[in-house]
mmCIF file of C-alpha atoms in Angstrom:
data_model
loop_
_atom_site.group_PDB
_atom_site.id
_atom_site.type_symbol
_atom_site.label_atom_id
_atom_site.label_comp_id
_atom_site.label_asym_id
_atom_site.label_seq_id
_atom_site.Cartn_x
_atom_site.Cartn_y
_atom_site.Cartn_z
ATOM 1 C CA MET A 1 0.000 0.000 0.000
ATOM 2 C CA SER A 2 1.027 3.635 -0.262
ATOM 3 C CA TYR A 3 1.649 5.773 2.814
ATOM 4 C CA ASP A 4 1.225 9.460 3.559
ATOM 5 C CA LEU A 5 3.986 9.638 6.172
ATOM 6 C CA VAL A 6 7.203 7.776 6.991
ATOM 7 C CA ILE A 7 8.183 7.930 10.661
ATOM 8 C CA PHE A 8 11.824 7.209 11.473
ATOM 9 C CA ASP A 9 13.258 6.116 14.758
ATOM 10 C CA ASN A 10 16.616 7.840 15.135
ATOM 11 C CA ASP A 11 19.079 5.749 17.133
ATOM 12 C CA GLY A 12 20.044 2.674 15.156
ATOM 13 C CA VAL A 13 17.948 3.620 12.123
ATOM 14 C CA LEU A 14 19.328 6.984 10.976
ATOM 15 C CA VAL A 15 22.375 7.346 13.239
ATOM 16 C CA ASP A 16 24.626 4.436 14.188
ATOM 17 C CA SER A 17 24.524 5.286 17.870
ATOM 18 C CA GLU A 18 23.342 2.078 19.524
ATOM 19 C CA PRO A 19 26.746 0.336 19.747
ATOM 20 C CA ILE A 20 28.257 3.485 21.257
ATOM 21 C CA SER A 21 25.540 4.391 23.744
ATOM 22 C CA ASN A 22 25.015 0.822 24.943
ATOM 23 C CA ARG A 23 28.756 0.321 25.453
ATOM 24 C CA VAL A 24 29.003 3.542 27.461
ATOM 25 C CA LEU A 25 25.922 2.671 29.518
ATOM 26 C CA ALA A 26 27.177 -0.839 30.280
ATOM 27 C CA GLU A 27 30.543 0.535 31.377
ATOM 28 C CA TYR A 28 28.974 3.199 33.585
ATOM 29 C CA LEU A 29 26.509 0.851 35.303
ATOM 30 C CA THR A 30 29.278 -1.687 35.911
ATOM 31 C CA GLU A 31 31.444 1.065 37.366
ATOM 32 C CA LEU A 32 28.618 1.911 39.782
ATOM 33 C CA GLY A 33 28.413 -1.681 40.985
ATOM 34 C CA TYR A 34 25.666 -3.020 38.690
ATOM 35 C CA PRO A 35 27.489 -5.475 36.386
ATOM 36 C CA THR A 36 26.153 -4.963 32.872
ATOM 37 C CA THR A 37 27.391 -6.242 29.525
ATOM 38 C CA VAL A 38 26.712 -4.554 26.212
ATOM 39 C CA GLU A 39 24.363 -7.442 25.411
ATOM 40 C CA ASP A 40 22.518 -6.798 28.707
ATOM 41 C CA SER A 41 22.164 -3.151 27.764
ATOM 42 C CA TYR A 42 20.740 -3.989 24.339
ATOM 43 C CA ARG A 43 18.236 -6.350 25.940
ATOM 44 C CA ASP A 44 17.099 -4.110 28.783
ATOM 45 C CA TYR A 45 17.412 -0.552 27.497
ATOM 46 C CA MET A 46 17.581 -0.373 23.705
ATOM 47 C CA GLY A 47 14.667 1.603 22.321
ATOM 48 C CA CYS A 48 13.466 2.667 25.781
ATOM 49 C CA ALA A 49 13.043 6.078 27.394
ATOM 50 C CA ALA A 50 15.796 7.325 29.718
ATOM 51 C CA HIS A 51 13.838 6.594 32.886
ATOM 52 C CA THR A 52 13.936 2.854 32.083
ATOM 53 C CA VAL A 53 17.509 2.576 33.376
ATOM 54 C CA HIS A 54 16.412 3.957 36.735
ATOM 55 C CA ASP A 55 13.370 1.669 36.768
ATOM 56 C CA VAL A 56 15.367 -1.484 36.017
ATOM 57 C CA ILE A 57 18.084 -0.753 38.569
ATOM 58 C CA GLY A 58 15.415 -0.016 41.175
ATOM 59 C CA GLU A 59 13.533 -3.248 40.469
ATOM 60 C CA ARG A 60 16.608 -5.453 40.122
ATOM 61 C CA TYR A 61 18.784 -4.115 42.916
ATOM 62 C CA GLY A 62 16.421 -2.092 45.072
ATOM 63 C CA ALA A 63 18.800 0.803 44.489
ATOM 64 C CA THR A 64 18.671 4.382 43.272
ATOM 65 C CA LEU A 65 21.138 5.675 40.734
ATOM 66 C CA PRO A 66 23.194 8.660 41.940
ATOM 67 C CA GLU A 67 22.039 12.210 41.445
ATOM 68 C CA GLY A 68 23.358 13.511 38.170
ATOM 69 C CA PHE A 69 23.460 10.037 36.583
ATOM 70 C CA ASP A 70 21.623 11.128 33.438
ATOM 71 C CA ALA A 71 23.727 14.242 32.933
ATOM 72 C CA LEU A 72 27.016 12.359 33.324
ATOM 73 C CA PHE A 73 25.841 9.495 31.121
ATOM 74 C CA HIS A 74 24.841 11.945 28.397
ATOM 75 C CA ALA A 75 28.165 13.755 28.711
ATOM 76 C CA ARG A 76 30.063 10.484 28.307
ATOM 77 C CA VAL A 77 27.935 9.438 25.345
ATOM 78 C CA PHE A 78 28.265 12.818 23.642
ATOM 79 C CA ALA A 79 32.047 12.673 24.082
ATOM 80 C CA ALA A 80 32.065 9.231 22.452
ATOM 81 C CA PHE A 81 29.726 10.486 19.723
ATOM 82 C CA GLU A 82 32.204 13.269 18.928
ATOM 83 C CA ARG A 83 34.860 10.628 18.256
ATOM 84 C CA GLU A 84 32.851 7.839 16.692
ATOM 85 C CA LEU A 85 29.300 8.620 15.575
ATOM 86 C CA VAL A 86 28.364 8.248 11.915
ATOM 87 C CA ALA A 87 25.093 8.054 10.019
ATOM 88 C CA VAL A 88 23.669 4.627 9.272
ATOM 89 C CA ARG A 89 24.729 3.559 5.803
ATOM 90 C CA GLY A 90 22.257 4.858 3.244
ATOM 91 C CA ALA A 91 20.469 7.216 5.632
ATOM 92 C CA GLU A 92 21.307 10.475 3.865
ATOM 93 C CA GLN A 93 20.547 9.072 0.431
ATOM 94 C CA LEU A 94 17.192 7.741 1.637
ATOM 95 C CA LEU A 95 16.192 11.122 3.051
ATOM 96 C CA LYS A 96 17.212 12.799 -0.200
ATOM 97 C CA THR A 97 15.158 10.277 -2.180
ATOM 98 C CA LEU A 98 12.085 10.942 -0.042
ATOM 99 C CA GLN A 99 12.524 14.683 -0.518
ATOM 100 C CA GLN A 100 12.935 14.310 -4.281
ATOM 101 C CA HIS A 101 9.690 12.335 -4.516
ATOM 102 C CA GLY A 102 7.762 14.598 -2.163
ATOM 103 C CA VAL A 103 7.275 11.875 0.456
ATOM 104 C CA ARG A 104 6.585 13.352 3.880
ATOM 105 C CA TYR A 105 8.600 12.042 6.801
ATOM 106 C CA CYS A 106 9.410 12.834 10.406
ATOM 107 C CA LEU A 107 11.485 11.506 13.280
ATOM 108 C CA ALA A 108 10.083 10.081 16.537
ATOM 109 C CA SER A 109 12.569 8.979 19.181
ATOM 110 C CA SER A 110 12.397 7.999 22.844
ATOM 111 C CA ALA A 111 15.601 10.008 23.363
ATOM 112 C CA HIS A 112 15.649 13.563 24.703
ATOM 113 C CA HIS A 113 15.609 16.445 22.233
ATOM 114 C CA GLU A 114 19.206 17.381 23.077
ATOM 115 C CA TRP A 115 20.348 13.821 22.329
ATOM 116 C CA ILE A 116 18.472 13.732 19.022
ATOM 117 C CA ARG A 117 19.832 17.049 17.790
ATOM 118 C CA THR A 118 23.386 16.294 18.894
ATOM 119 C CA ALA A 119 23.323 13.031 16.941
ATOM 120 C CA LEU A 120 21.851 14.675 13.843
ATOM 121 C CA ASP A 121 24.394 17.500 13.979
ATOM 122 C CA LEU A 122 27.378 15.173 14.312
ATOM 123 C CA THR A 123 26.275 12.958 11.428
ATOM 124 C CA GLY A 124 25.353 15.783 9.080
ATOM 125 C CA LEU A 125 21.685 14.779 8.975
ATOM 126 C CA ARG A 126 20.282 17.797 10.811
ATOM 127 C CA GLY A 127 19.650 19.700 7.602
ATOM 128 C CA HIS A 128 17.260 16.983 6.448
ATOM 129 C CA HIS A 129 14.979 17.439 9.475
ATOM 130 C CA ALA A 130 13.014 20.656 9.866
ATOM 131 C CA GLU A 131 12.297 21.421 13.534
ATOM 132 C CA PRO A 132 8.527 20.743 13.351
ATOM 133 C CA ARG A 133 9.326 17.206 12.189
ATOM 134 C CA ILE A 134 11.395 16.122 15.209
ATOM 135 C CA PHE A 135 9.464 14.434 18.024
ATOM 136 C CA SER A 136 10.739 13.119 21.365
ATOM 137 C CA ALA A 137 9.221 11.089 24.188
ATOM 138 C CA GLN A 138 9.763 14.302 26.170
ATOM 139 C CA ASP A 139 6.827 15.739 24.231
ATOM 140 C CA VAL A 140 4.361 13.183 25.584
ATOM 141 C CA GLY A 141 5.906 12.155 28.901
ATOM 142 C CA ILE A 142 6.201 8.469 28.044
ATOM 143 C CA GLY A 143 8.418 6.496 25.721
ATOM 144 C CA LYS A 144 8.055 3.349 23.671
ATOM 145 C CA PRO A 145 6.501 0.731 23.860
ATOM 146 C CA ALA A 146 3.581 3.071 24.627
ATOM 147 C CA PRO A 147 2.013 4.325 21.373
ATOM 148 C CA ASP A 148 1.747 7.940 22.550
ATOM 149 C CA LEU A 149 4.849 9.249 20.773
ATOM 150 C CA PHE A 150 3.894 7.844 17.370
ATOM 151 C CA LEU A 151 0.312 9.023 17.739
ATOM 152 C CA HIS A 152 1.576 12.487 18.672
ATOM 153 C CA ALA A 153 3.842 12.564 15.614
ATOM 154 C CA ALA A 154 1.040 11.491 13.266
ATOM 155 C CA ARG A 155 -1.409 13.965 14.782
ATOM 156 C CA SER A 156 1.126 16.801 14.546
ATOM 157 C CA MET A 157 1.772 15.959 10.900
ATOM 158 C CA GLY A 158 -1.958 15.722 10.175
ATOM 159 C CA VAL A 159 -1.874 12.084 9.077
ATOM 160 C CA GLU A 160 -4.067 9.173 10.173
ATOM 161 C CA PRO A 161 -2.102 6.402 11.946
ATOM 162 C CA ALA A 162 -3.182 3.805 9.373
ATOM 163 C CA ARG A 163 -1.492 5.909 6.666
ATOM 164 C CA CYS A 164 1.894 5.883 8.432
ATOM 165 C CA LEU A 165 4.887 3.606 7.889
ATOM 166 C CA VAL A 166 7.325 3.376 10.800
ATOM 167 C CA LEU A 167 10.966 2.247 10.530
ATOM 168 C CA GLU A 168 12.218 0.822 13.819
ATOM 169 C CA ASP A 169 15.144 -1.270 15.037
ATOM 170 C CA SER A 170 13.927 -2.184 18.536
ATOM 171 C CA ARG A 171 11.261 -4.499 19.902
ATOM 172 C CA ASN A 172 9.782 -1.658 21.965
ATOM 173 C CA GLY A 173 9.595 0.541 18.906
ATOM 174 C CA VAL A 174 7.753 -2.118 16.927
ATOM 175 C CA LEU A 175 5.331 -2.679 19.817
ATOM 176 C CA ALA A 176 4.684 1.063 20.019
ATOM 177 C CA ALA A 177 4.012 1.393 16.302
ATOM 178 C CA ARG A 178 1.652 -1.571 16.240
ATOM 179 C CA ALA A 179 -0.187 -0.261 19.300
ATOM 180 C CA ALA A 180 -0.595 3.018 17.412
ATOM 181 C CA GLY A 181 -2.225 1.182 14.519
ATOM 182 C CA MET A 182 0.679 1.746 12.128
ATOM 183 C CA ASP A 183 2.568 -0.515 9.761
ATOM 184 C CA VAL A 184 6.164 -0.938 10.882
ATOM 185 C CA TYR A 185 9.185 -2.438 9.191
ATOM 186 C CA GLY A 186 11.861 -3.733 11.501
ATOM 187 C CA TYR A 187 15.420 -2.726 10.632
ATOM 188 C CA ALA A 188 17.262 -5.922 11.480
ATOM 189 C CA ALA A 189 20.852 -4.807 11.048
ATOM 190 C CA LEU A 190 21.608 -5.066 14.776
ATOM 191 C CA THR A 191 18.483 -6.551 16.356
ATOM 192 C CA ASP A 192 17.537 -10.230 16.218
ATOM 193 C CA PRO A 193 14.910 -10.399 13.431
ATOM 194 C CA ALA A 194 12.835 -12.820 15.520
ATOM 195 C CA LYS A 195 12.400 -10.143 18.212
ATOM 196 C CA LEU A 196 11.064 -7.701 15.643
ATOM 197 C CA THR A 197 8.685 -10.134 13.978
ATOM 198 C CA GLY A 198 7.632 -11.456 17.373
ATOM 199 C CA ALA A 199 6.658 -7.923 18.353
ATOM 200 C CA GLY A 200 4.451 -7.687 15.277
ATOM 201 C CA ALA A 201 6.630 -6.106 12.592
ATOM 202 C CA THR A 202 4.808 -5.825 9.268
ATOM 203 C CA GLY A 203 8.037 -6.838 7.546
ATOM 204 C CA LEU A 204 11.822 -6.684 7.839
ATOM 205 C CA ILE A 205 14.615 -4.824 6.094
ATOM 206 C CA THR A 206 18.363 -5.197 6.512
ATOM 207 C CA ALA A 207 19.405 -2.041 4.649
ATOM 208 C CA LEU A 208 17.873 1.409 4.228
ATOM 209 C CA ALA A 209 18.318 1.050 0.475
ATOM 210 C CA GLU A 210 15.309 -1.319 0.581
ATOM 211 C CA VAL A 211 12.907 1.402 1.771
ATOM 212 C CA PRO A 212 12.186 3.185 -1.560
ATOM 213 C CA ALA A 213 10.839 -0.076 -2.994
ATOM 214 C CA LEU A 214 8.437 -0.376 -0.050
ATOM 215 C CA LEU A 215 7.078 3.020 -1.043
ATOM 216 C CA GLY A 216 7.009 2.287 -4.764
ATOM 217 C CA LEU A 217 9.693 4.884 -5.500
ATOM 218 C CA ALA A 218 12.100 4.703 -8.410
ATOM 219 C CA THR A 219 15.765 5.203 -7.587
ATOM 220 C CA GLY A 220 18.887 5.849 -9.564
#
């Protein structure tokens, strides 16, 4: 079917940030006395809002993370981003293709606005995202897997949920999109495809170069 709006997750779909942020988070939690591997971080926190780390540590250890945890974590991640962050392969070309064909798109991420904009700036993708088309879980007070963020993005863009196609790389993101009544293709470059299909993904892709065909767009 055709769609009136493409909604992108950011981390892991447009910017290759997941390996960096999950490594930094695992190192920081381990340093604080909560042994965490990168694989643990992917499983427990990937695609979730920032408060999830506090929730999991509270439930698992009956502990509270130190004051200033979020600020220091973000500072460490941003420092690593400065050294390492790049756009996901094919991201810029895909955005250009959508623009050339007049396909509307926006970004909806569980990350904070500062995180989103920092990542877009460092990867050179900021110019492809006008400010009214960037949405954060901060805007609705709850992150994925709740559908609120995607519904907010669709409503703000004036598009019915059933006319939206979401591109997501996390189980929580797929769950959120399906709960919002949207089709969602799981980007299975990093995530186990079974987790994405098990969450209800409409289909799977392994490269962003596959997206134009989903939309019936000619390339080249």
